[in-house]
PDB file of C-alpha atoms in Angstrom:
ATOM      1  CA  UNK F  15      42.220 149.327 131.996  1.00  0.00           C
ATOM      2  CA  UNK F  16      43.018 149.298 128.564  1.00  0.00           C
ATOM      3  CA  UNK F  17      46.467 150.961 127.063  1.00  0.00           C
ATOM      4  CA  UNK F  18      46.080 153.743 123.958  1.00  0.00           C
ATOM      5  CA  UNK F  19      48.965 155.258 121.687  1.00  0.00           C
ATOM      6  CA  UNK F  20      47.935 158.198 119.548  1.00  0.00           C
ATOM      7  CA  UNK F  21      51.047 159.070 116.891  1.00  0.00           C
ATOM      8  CA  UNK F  22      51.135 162.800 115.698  1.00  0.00           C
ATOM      9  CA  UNK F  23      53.451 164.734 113.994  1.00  0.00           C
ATOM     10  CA  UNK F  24      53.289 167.731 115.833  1.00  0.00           C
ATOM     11  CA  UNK F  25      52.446 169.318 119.328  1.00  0.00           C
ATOM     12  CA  UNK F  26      48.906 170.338 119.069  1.00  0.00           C
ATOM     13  CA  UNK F  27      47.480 167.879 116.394  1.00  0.00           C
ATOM     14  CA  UNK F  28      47.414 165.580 119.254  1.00  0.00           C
ATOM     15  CA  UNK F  29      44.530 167.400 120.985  1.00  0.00           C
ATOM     16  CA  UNK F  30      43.261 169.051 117.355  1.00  0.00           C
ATOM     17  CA  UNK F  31      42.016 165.901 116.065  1.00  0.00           C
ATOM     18  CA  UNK F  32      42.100 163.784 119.074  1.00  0.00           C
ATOM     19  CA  UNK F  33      41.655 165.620 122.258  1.00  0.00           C
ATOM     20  CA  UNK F  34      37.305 164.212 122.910  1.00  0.00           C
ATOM     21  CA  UNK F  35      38.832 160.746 122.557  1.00  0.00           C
ATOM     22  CA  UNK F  36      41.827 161.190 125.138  1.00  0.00           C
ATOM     23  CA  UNK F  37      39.631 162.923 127.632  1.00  0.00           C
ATOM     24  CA  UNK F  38      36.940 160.304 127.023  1.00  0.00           C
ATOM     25  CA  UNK F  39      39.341 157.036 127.475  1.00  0.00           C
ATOM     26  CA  UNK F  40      40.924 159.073 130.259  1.00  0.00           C
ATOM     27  CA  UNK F  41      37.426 159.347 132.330  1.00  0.00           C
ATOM     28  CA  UNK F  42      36.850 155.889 131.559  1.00  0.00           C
ATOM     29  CA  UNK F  43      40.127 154.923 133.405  1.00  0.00           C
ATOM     30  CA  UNK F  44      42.023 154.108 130.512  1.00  0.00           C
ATOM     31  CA  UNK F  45      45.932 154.522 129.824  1.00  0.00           C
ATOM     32  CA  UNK F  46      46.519 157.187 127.256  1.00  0.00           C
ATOM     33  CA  UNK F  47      49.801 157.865 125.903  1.00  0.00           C
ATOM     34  CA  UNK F  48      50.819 160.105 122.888  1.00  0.00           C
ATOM     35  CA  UNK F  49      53.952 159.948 120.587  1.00  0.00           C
ATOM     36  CA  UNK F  50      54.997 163.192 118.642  1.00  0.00           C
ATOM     37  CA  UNK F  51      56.849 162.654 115.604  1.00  0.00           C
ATOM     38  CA  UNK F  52      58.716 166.402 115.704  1.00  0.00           C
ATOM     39  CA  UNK F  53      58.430 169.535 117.496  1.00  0.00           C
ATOM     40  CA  UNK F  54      56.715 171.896 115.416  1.00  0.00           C
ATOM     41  CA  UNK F  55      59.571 173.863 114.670  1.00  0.00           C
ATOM     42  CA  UNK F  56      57.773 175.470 111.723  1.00  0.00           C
ATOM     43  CA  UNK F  57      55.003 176.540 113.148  1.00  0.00           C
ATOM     44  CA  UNK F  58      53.177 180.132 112.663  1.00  0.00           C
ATOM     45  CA  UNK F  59      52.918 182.118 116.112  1.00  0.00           C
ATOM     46  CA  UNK F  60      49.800 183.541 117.215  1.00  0.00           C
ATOM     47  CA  UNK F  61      50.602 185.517 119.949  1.00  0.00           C
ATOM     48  CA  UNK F  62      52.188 189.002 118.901  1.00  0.00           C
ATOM     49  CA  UNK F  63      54.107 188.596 122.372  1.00  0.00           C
ATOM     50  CA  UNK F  64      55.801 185.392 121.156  1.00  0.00           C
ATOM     51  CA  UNK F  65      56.233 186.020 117.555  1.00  0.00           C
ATOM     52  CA  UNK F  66      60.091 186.291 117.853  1.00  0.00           C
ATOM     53  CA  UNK F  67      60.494 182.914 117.897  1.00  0.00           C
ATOM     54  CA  UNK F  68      58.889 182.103 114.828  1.00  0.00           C
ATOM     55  CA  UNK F  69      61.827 181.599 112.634  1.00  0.00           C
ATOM     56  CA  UNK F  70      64.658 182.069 114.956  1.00  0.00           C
ATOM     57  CA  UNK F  71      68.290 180.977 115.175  1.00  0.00           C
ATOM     58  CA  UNK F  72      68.362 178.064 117.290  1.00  0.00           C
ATOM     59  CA  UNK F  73      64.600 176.851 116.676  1.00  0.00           C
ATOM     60  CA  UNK F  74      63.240 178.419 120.236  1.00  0.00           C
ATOM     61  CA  UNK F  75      59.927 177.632 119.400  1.00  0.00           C
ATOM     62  CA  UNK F  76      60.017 174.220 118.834  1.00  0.00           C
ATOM     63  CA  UNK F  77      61.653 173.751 122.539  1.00  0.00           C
ATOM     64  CA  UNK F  78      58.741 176.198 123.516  1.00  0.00           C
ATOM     65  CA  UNK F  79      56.100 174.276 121.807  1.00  0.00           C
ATOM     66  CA  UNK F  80      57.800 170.872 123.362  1.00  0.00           C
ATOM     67  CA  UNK F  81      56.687 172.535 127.154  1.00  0.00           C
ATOM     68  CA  UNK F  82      53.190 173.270 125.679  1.00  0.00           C
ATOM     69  CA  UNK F  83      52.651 170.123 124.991  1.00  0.00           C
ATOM     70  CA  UNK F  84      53.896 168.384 128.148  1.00  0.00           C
ATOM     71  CA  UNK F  85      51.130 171.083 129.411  1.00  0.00           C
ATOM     72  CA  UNK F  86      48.493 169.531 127.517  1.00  0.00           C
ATOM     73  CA  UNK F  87      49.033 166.311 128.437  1.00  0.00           C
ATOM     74  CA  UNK F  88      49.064 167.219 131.808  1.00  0.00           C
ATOM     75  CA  UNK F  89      45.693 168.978 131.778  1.00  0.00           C
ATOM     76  CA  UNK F  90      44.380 165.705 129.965  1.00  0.00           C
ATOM     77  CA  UNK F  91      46.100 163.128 131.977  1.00  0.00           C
ATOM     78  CA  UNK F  92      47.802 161.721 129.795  1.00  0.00           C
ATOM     79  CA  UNK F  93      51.183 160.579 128.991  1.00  0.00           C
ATOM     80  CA  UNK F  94      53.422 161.835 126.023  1.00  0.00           C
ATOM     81  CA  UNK F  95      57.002 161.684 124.268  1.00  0.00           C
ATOM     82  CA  UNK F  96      58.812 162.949 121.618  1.00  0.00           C
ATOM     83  CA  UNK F  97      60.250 160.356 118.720  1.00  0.00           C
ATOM     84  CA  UNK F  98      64.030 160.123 119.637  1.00  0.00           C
ATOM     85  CA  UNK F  99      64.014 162.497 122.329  1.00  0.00           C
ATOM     86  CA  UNK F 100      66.426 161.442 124.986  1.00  0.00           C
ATOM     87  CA  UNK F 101      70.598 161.117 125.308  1.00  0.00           C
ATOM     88  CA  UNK F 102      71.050 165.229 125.082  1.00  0.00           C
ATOM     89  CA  UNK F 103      68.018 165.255 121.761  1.00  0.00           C
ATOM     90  CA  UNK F 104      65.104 167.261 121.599  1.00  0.00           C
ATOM     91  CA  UNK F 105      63.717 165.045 118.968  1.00  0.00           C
ATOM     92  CA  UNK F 106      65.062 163.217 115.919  1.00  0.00           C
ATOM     93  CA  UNK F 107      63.102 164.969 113.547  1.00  0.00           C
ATOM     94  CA  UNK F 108      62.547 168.436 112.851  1.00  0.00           C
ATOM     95  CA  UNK F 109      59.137 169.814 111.649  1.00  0.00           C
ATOM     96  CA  UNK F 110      58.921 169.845 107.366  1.00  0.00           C
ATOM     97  CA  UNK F 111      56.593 172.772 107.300  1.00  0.00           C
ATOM     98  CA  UNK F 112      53.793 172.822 104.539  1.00  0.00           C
ATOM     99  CA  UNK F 113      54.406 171.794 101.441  1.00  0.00           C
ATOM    100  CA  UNK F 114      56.738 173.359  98.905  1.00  0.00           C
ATOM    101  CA  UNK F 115      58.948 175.209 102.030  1.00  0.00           C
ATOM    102  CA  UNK F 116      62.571 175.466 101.710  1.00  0.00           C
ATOM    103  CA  UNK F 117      62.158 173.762 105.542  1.00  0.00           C
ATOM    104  CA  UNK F 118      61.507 170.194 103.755  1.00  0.00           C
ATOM    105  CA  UNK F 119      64.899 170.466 102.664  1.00  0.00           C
ATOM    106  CA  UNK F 120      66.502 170.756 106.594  1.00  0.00           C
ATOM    107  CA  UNK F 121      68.986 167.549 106.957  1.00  0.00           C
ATOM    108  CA  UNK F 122      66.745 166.336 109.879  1.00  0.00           C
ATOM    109  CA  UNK F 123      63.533 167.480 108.061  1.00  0.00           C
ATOM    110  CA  UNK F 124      61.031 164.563 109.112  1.00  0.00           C
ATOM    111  CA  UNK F 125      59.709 164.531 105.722  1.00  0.00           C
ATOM    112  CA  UNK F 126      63.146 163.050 104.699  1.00  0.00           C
ATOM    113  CA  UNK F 127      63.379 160.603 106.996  1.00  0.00           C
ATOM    114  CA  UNK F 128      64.915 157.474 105.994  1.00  0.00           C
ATOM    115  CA  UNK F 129      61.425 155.239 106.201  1.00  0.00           C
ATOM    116  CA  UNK F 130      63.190 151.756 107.951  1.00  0.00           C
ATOM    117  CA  UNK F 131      65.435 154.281 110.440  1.00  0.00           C
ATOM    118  CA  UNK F 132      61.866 155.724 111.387  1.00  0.00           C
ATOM    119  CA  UNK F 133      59.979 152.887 111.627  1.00  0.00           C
ATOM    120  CA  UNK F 134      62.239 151.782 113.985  1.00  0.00           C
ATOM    121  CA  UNK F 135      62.092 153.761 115.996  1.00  0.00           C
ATOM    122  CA  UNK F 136      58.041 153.917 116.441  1.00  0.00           C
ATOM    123  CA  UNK F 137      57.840 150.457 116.397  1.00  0.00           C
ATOM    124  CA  UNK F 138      60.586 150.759 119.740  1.00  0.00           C
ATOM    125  CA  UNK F 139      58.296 152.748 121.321  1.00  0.00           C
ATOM    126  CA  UNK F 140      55.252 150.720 120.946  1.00  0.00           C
ATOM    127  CA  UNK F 141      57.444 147.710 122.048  1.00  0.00           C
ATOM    128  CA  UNK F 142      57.874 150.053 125.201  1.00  0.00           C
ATOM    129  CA  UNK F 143      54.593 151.398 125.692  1.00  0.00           C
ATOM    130  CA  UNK F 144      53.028 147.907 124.302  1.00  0.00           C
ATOM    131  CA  UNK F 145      49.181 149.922 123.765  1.00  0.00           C
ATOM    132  CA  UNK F 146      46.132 147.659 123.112  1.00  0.00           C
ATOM    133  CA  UNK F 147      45.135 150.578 120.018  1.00  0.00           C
ATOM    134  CA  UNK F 148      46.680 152.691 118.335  1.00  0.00           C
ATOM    135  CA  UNK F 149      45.749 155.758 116.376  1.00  0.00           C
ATOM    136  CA  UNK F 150      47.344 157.885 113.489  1.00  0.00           C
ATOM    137  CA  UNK F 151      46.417 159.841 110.177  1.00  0.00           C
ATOM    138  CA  UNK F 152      44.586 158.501 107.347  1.00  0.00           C
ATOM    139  CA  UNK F 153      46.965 158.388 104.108  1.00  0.00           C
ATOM    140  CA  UNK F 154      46.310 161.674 103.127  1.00  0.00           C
ATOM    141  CA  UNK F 155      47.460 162.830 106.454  1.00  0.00           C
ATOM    142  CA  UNK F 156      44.087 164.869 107.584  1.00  0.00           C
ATOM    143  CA  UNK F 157      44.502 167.523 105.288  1.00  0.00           C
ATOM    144  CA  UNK F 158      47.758 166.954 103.086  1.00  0.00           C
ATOM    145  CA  UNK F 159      50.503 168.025 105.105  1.00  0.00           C
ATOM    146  CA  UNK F 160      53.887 166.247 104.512  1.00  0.00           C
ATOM    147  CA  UNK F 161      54.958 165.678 107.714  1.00  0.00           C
ATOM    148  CA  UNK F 162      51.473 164.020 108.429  1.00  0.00           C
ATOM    149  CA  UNK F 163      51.402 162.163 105.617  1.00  0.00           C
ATOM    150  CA  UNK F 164      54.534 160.780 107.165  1.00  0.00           C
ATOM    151  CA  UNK F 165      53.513 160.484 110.581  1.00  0.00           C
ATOM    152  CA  UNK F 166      51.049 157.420 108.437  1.00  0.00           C
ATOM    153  CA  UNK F 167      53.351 155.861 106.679  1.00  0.00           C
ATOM    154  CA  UNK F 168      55.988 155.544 109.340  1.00  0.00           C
ATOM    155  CA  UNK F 169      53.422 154.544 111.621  1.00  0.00           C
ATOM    156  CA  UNK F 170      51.993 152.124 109.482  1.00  0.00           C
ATOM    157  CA  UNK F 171      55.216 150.713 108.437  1.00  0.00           C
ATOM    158  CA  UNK F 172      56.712 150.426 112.065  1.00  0.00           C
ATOM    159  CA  UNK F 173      53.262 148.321 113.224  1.00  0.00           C
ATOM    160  CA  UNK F 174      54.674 145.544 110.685  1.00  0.00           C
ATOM    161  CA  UNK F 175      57.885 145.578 111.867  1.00  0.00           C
ATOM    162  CA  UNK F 176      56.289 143.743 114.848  1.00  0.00           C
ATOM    163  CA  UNK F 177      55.741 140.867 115.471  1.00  0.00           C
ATOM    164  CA  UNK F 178      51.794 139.382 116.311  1.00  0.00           C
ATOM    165  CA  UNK F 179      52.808 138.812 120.412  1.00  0.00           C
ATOM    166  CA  UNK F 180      54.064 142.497 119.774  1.00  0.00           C
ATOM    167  CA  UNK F 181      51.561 144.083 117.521  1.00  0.00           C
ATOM    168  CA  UNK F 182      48.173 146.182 119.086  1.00  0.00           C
ATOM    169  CA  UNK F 183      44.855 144.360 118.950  1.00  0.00           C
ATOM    170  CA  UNK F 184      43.278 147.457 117.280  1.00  0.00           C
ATOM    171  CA  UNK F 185      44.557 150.000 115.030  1.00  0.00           C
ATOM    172  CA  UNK F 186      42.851 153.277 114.321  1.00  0.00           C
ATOM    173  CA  UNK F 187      42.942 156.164 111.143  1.00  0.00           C
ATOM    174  CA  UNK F 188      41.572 160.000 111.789  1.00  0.00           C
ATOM    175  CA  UNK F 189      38.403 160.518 109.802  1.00  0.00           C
ATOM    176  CA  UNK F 190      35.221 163.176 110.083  1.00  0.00           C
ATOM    177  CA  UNK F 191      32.222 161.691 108.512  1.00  0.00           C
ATOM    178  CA  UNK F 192      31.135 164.055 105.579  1.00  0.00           C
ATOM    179  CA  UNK F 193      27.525 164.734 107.603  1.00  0.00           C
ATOM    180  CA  UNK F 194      29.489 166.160 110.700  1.00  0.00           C
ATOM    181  CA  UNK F 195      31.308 168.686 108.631  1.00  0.00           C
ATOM    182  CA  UNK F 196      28.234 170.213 107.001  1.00  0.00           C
ATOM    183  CA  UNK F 197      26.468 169.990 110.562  1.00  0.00           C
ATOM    184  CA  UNK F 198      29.339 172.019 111.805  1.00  0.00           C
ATOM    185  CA  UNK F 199      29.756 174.736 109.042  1.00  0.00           C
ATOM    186  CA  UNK F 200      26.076 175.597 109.510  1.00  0.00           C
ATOM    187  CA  UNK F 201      26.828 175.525 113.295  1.00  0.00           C
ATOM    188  CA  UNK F 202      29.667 178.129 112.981  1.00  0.00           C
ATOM    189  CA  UNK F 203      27.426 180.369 111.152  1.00  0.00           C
ATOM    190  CA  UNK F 204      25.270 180.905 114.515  1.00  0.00           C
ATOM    191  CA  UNK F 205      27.977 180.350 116.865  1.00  0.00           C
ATOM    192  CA  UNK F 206      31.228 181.512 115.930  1.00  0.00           C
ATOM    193  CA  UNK F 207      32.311 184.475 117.738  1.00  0.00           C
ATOM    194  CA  UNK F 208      32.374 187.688 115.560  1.00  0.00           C
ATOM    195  CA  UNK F 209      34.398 190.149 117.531  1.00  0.00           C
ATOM    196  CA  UNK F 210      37.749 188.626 116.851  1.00  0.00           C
ATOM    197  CA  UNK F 211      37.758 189.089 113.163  1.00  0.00           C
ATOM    198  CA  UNK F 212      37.650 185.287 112.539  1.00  0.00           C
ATOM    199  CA  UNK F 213      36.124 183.745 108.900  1.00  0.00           C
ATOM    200  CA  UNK F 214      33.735 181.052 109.115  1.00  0.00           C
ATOM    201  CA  UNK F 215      33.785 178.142 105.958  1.00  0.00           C
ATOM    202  CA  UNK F 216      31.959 178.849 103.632  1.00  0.00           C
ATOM    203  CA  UNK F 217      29.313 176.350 101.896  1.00  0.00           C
ATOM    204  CA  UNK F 218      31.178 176.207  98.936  1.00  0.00           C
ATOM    205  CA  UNK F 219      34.652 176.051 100.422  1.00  0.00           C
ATOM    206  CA  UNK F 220      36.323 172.491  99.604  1.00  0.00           C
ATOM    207  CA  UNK F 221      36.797 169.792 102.665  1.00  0.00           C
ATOM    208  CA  UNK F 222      39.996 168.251 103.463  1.00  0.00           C
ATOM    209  CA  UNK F 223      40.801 164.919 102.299  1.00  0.00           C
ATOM    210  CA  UNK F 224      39.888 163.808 105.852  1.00  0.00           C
ATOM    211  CA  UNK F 225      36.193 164.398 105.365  1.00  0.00           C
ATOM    212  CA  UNK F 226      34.449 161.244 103.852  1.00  0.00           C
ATOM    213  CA  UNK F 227      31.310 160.057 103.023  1.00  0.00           C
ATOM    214  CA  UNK F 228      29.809 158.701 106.386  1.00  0.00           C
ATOM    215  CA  UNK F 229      29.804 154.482 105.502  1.00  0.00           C
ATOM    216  CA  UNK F 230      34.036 155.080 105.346  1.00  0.00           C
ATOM    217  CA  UNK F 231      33.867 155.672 108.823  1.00  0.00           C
ATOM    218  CA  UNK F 232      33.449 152.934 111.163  1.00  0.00           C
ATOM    219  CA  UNK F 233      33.828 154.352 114.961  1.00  0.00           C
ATOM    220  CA  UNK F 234      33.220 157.005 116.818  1.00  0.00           C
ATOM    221  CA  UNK F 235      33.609 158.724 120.216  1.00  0.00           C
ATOM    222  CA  UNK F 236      30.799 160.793 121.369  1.00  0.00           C
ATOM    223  CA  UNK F 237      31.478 162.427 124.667  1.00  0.00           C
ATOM    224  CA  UNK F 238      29.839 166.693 124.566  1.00  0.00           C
ATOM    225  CA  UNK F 239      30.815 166.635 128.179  1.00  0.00           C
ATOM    226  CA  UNK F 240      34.396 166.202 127.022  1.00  0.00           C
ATOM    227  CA  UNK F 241      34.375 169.654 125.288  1.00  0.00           C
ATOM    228  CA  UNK F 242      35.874 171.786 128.345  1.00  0.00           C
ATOM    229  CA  UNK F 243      38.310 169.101 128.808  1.00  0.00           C
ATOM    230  CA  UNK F 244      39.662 169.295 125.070  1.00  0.00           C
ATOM    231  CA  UNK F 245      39.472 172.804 124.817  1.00  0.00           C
ATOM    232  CA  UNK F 246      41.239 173.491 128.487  1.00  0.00           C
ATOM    233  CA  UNK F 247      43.980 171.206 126.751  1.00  0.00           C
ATOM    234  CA  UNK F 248      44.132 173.273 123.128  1.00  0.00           C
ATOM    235  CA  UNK F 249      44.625 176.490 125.703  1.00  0.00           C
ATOM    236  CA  UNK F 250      47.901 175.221 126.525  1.00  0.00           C
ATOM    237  CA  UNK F 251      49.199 175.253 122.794  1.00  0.00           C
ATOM    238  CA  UNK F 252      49.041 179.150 122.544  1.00  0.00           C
ATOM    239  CA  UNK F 253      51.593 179.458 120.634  1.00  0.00           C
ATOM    240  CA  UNK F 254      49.147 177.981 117.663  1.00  0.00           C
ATOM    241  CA  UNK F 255      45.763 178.004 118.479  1.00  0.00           C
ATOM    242  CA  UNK F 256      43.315 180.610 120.174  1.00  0.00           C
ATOM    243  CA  UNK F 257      40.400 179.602 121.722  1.00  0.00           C
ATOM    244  CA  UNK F 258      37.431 180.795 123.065  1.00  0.00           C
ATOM    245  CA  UNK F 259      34.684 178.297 124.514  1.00  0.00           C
ATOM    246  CA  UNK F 260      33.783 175.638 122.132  1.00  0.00           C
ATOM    247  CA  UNK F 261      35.203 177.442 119.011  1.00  0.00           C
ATOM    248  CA  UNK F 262      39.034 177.890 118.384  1.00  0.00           C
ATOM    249  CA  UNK F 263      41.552 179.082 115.115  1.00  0.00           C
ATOM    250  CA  UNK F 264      45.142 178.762 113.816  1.00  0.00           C
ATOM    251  CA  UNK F 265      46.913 181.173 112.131  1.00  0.00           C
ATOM    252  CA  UNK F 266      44.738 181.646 109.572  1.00  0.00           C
ATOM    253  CA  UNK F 267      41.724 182.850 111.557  1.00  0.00           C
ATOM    254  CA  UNK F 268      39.266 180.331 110.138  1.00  0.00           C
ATOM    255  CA  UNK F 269      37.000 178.827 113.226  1.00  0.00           C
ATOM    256  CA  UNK F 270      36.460 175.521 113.907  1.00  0.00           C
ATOM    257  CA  UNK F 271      33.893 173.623 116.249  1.00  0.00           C
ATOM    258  CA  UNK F 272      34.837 171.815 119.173  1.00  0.00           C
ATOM    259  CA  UNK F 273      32.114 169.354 118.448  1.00  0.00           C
ATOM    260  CA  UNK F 274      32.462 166.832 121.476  1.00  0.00           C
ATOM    261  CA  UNK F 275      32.722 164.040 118.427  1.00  0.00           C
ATOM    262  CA  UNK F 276      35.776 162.096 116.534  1.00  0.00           C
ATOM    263  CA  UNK F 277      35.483 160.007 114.341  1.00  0.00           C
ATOM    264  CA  UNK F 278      37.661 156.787 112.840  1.00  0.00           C
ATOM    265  CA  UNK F 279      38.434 154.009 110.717  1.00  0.00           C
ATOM    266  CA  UNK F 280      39.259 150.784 112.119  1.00  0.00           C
ATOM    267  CA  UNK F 281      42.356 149.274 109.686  1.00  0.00           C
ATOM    268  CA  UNK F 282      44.079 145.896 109.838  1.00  0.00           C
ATOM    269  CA  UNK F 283      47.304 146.556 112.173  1.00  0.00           C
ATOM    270  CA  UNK F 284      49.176 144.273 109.899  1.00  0.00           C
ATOM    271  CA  UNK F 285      48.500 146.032 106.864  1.00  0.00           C
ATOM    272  CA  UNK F 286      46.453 149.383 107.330  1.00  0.00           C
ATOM    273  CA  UNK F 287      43.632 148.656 105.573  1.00  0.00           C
ATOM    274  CA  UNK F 288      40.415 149.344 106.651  1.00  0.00           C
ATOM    275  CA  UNK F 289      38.213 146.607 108.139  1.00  0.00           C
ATOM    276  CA  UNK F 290      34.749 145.645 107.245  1.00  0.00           C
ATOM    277  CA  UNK F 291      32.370 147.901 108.663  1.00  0.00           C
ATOM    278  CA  UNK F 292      31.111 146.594 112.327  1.00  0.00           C
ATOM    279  CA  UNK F 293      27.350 145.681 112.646  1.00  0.00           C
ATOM    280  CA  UNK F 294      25.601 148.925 114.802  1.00  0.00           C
ATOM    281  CA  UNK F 295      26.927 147.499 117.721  1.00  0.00           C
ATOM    282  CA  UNK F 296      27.109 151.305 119.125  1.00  0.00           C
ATOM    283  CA  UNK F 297      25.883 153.132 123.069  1.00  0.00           C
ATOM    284  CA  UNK F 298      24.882 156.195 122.224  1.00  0.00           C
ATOM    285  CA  UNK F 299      26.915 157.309 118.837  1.00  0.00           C
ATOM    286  CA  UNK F 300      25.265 157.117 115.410  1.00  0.00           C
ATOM    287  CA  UNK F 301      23.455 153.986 113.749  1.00  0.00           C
ATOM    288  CA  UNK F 302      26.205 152.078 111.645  1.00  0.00           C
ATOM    289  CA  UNK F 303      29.084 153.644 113.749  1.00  0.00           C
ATOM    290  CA  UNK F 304      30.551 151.716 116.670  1.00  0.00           C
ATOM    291  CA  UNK F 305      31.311 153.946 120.058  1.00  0.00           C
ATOM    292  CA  UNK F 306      34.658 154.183 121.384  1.00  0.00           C
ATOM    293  CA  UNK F 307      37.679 152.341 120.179  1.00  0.00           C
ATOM    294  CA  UNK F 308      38.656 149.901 122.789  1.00  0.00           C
ATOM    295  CA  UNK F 309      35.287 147.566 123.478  1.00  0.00           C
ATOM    296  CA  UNK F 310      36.633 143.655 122.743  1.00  0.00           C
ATOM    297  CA  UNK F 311      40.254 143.472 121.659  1.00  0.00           C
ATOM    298  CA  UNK F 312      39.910 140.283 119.494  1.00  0.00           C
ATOM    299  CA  UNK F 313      41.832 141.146 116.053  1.00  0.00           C
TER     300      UNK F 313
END
């Protein structure tokens, strides 16, 4: 049994980007634990039911969106915590919101987080939880978003605060291979559902930063059968995200695939630069792309 850490910045981004993976390491009888960097304070409510505590006095949702995630977990089997939760605290941090919101200027706005006080306090945790791999954002933080950008850098910063009897065997950054995305766009047009009013991409319409050209991405997890798994998970986080079968949206009504595939970049724990490309060492994935993140744990 092998020991992963996957480091988010919010509830919900955890099983977004990550949930095939968890599911998949979970079946295979691995340990799976996830760290979330804030609560999501900011985040824009679905449900007309629950739209009162978008915005409210006292940040309701984000102690709302703190049981939907322990619900998650639970549903995955795996375990999860909350940076600086504990001693009477919710969390340390509170959630930025997107870029160019007057919430980035909160005093415990996690985008203003003093970057050694942070750091610290990750690389405590994975002195506590001492995981075998560990996963985060690419630089660009998925798709841009500041507190996700800093989820990276803390994370990144906090793995060299450790030392090498201290510091994971295998470190991990969130990519989707640029062929994936186009499979899936031309997937949505077939499958999405079309009596909920929701848009599907459209050819044209630009890719996150995330989305590189397929020889940046060096493994993957390929699991289909993981699908109900992920998306009973996402189910829990109603609050953001509506789902129906293998096809789900935010806020902004835009569908997504629940593909059944992640993909990642292996980087150098020390520094966070990406390794050398493996040789197609990979059981049932795609030629060039290694399957599943744990394998040998030699550096």
């Amino acid at each position: 049994m092998l020991r992963l850490l996957f480091v988010h910045a919010h509830p919900d981004d955890e099983t977004l980007t990550c949930g095939t993976t968890m599911a998949h390491h979970v079946a295979a009888g691995d340990e799976v634990h996830v760290l979330t960097c804030t609560l999501g304070e900011e985040g824009e409510v679905v449900p007309a039911e629950l739209a009162p505590l978008e915005g409210a006095a006292g940040d309701p949702l984000g102690a709302w969106r703190r049981e939907e995630l322990r619900e998650a977990m639970r549903r995955l089997g795996a375990s999860h915590a909350v940076l600086g939760e504990g001693a009477g605290a919710s969390s340390r941090y509170r959630d930025s919101g997107m870029e160019g919101m007057p919430s980035a200027h909160h005093p415990r706005a996690f985008v203003r987080a003093d970057l050694v006080e942070a750091a610290g306090l990750v690389a405590g945790h994975l002195r506590a939880v001492r995981p075998d791999v560990v996963v985060t954002y690419d630089p660009h933080g998925g798709y841009g978003h500041p507190d996700h950008v800093q989820t990276h850098r803390v994370t990144t910063a906090a793995l060299t605060r450790l030392d090498a009897s201290e510091r994971p065997a295998r470190a991990f950054q969130i990519l989707t291979p640029r062929s994936w995305a186009v499979e899936d766009r031309s997937w949505l047009g077939d499958h999405a559902p079309r009596d909920v009013g929701w848009r599907v991409p459209a050819d044209d319409d630009p890719y996150p930063p995330s989305v590189v050209d397929d020889d940046l991405v060096s493994h993957v997890v390929v699991d289909e059968g993981q699908v109900r798994a992920q998306a009973h998970a996402l189910a829990a986080h109603r609050t953001q995200v509506t789902v129906r079968g293998d096809v789900y949206a935010l806020s902004n009504d835009l569908a997504v695939r629940l593909s059944g595939r992640e993909a990642y970049v292996r980087v150098d724990p020390r520094s966070g630069t990406p390794l050398p490309r493996p040789a197609a060492r990979h059981t049932g994935g795609v030629p060039g792309w290694e399957q599943g993140l744990v394998g040998d744990t030699g550096a």
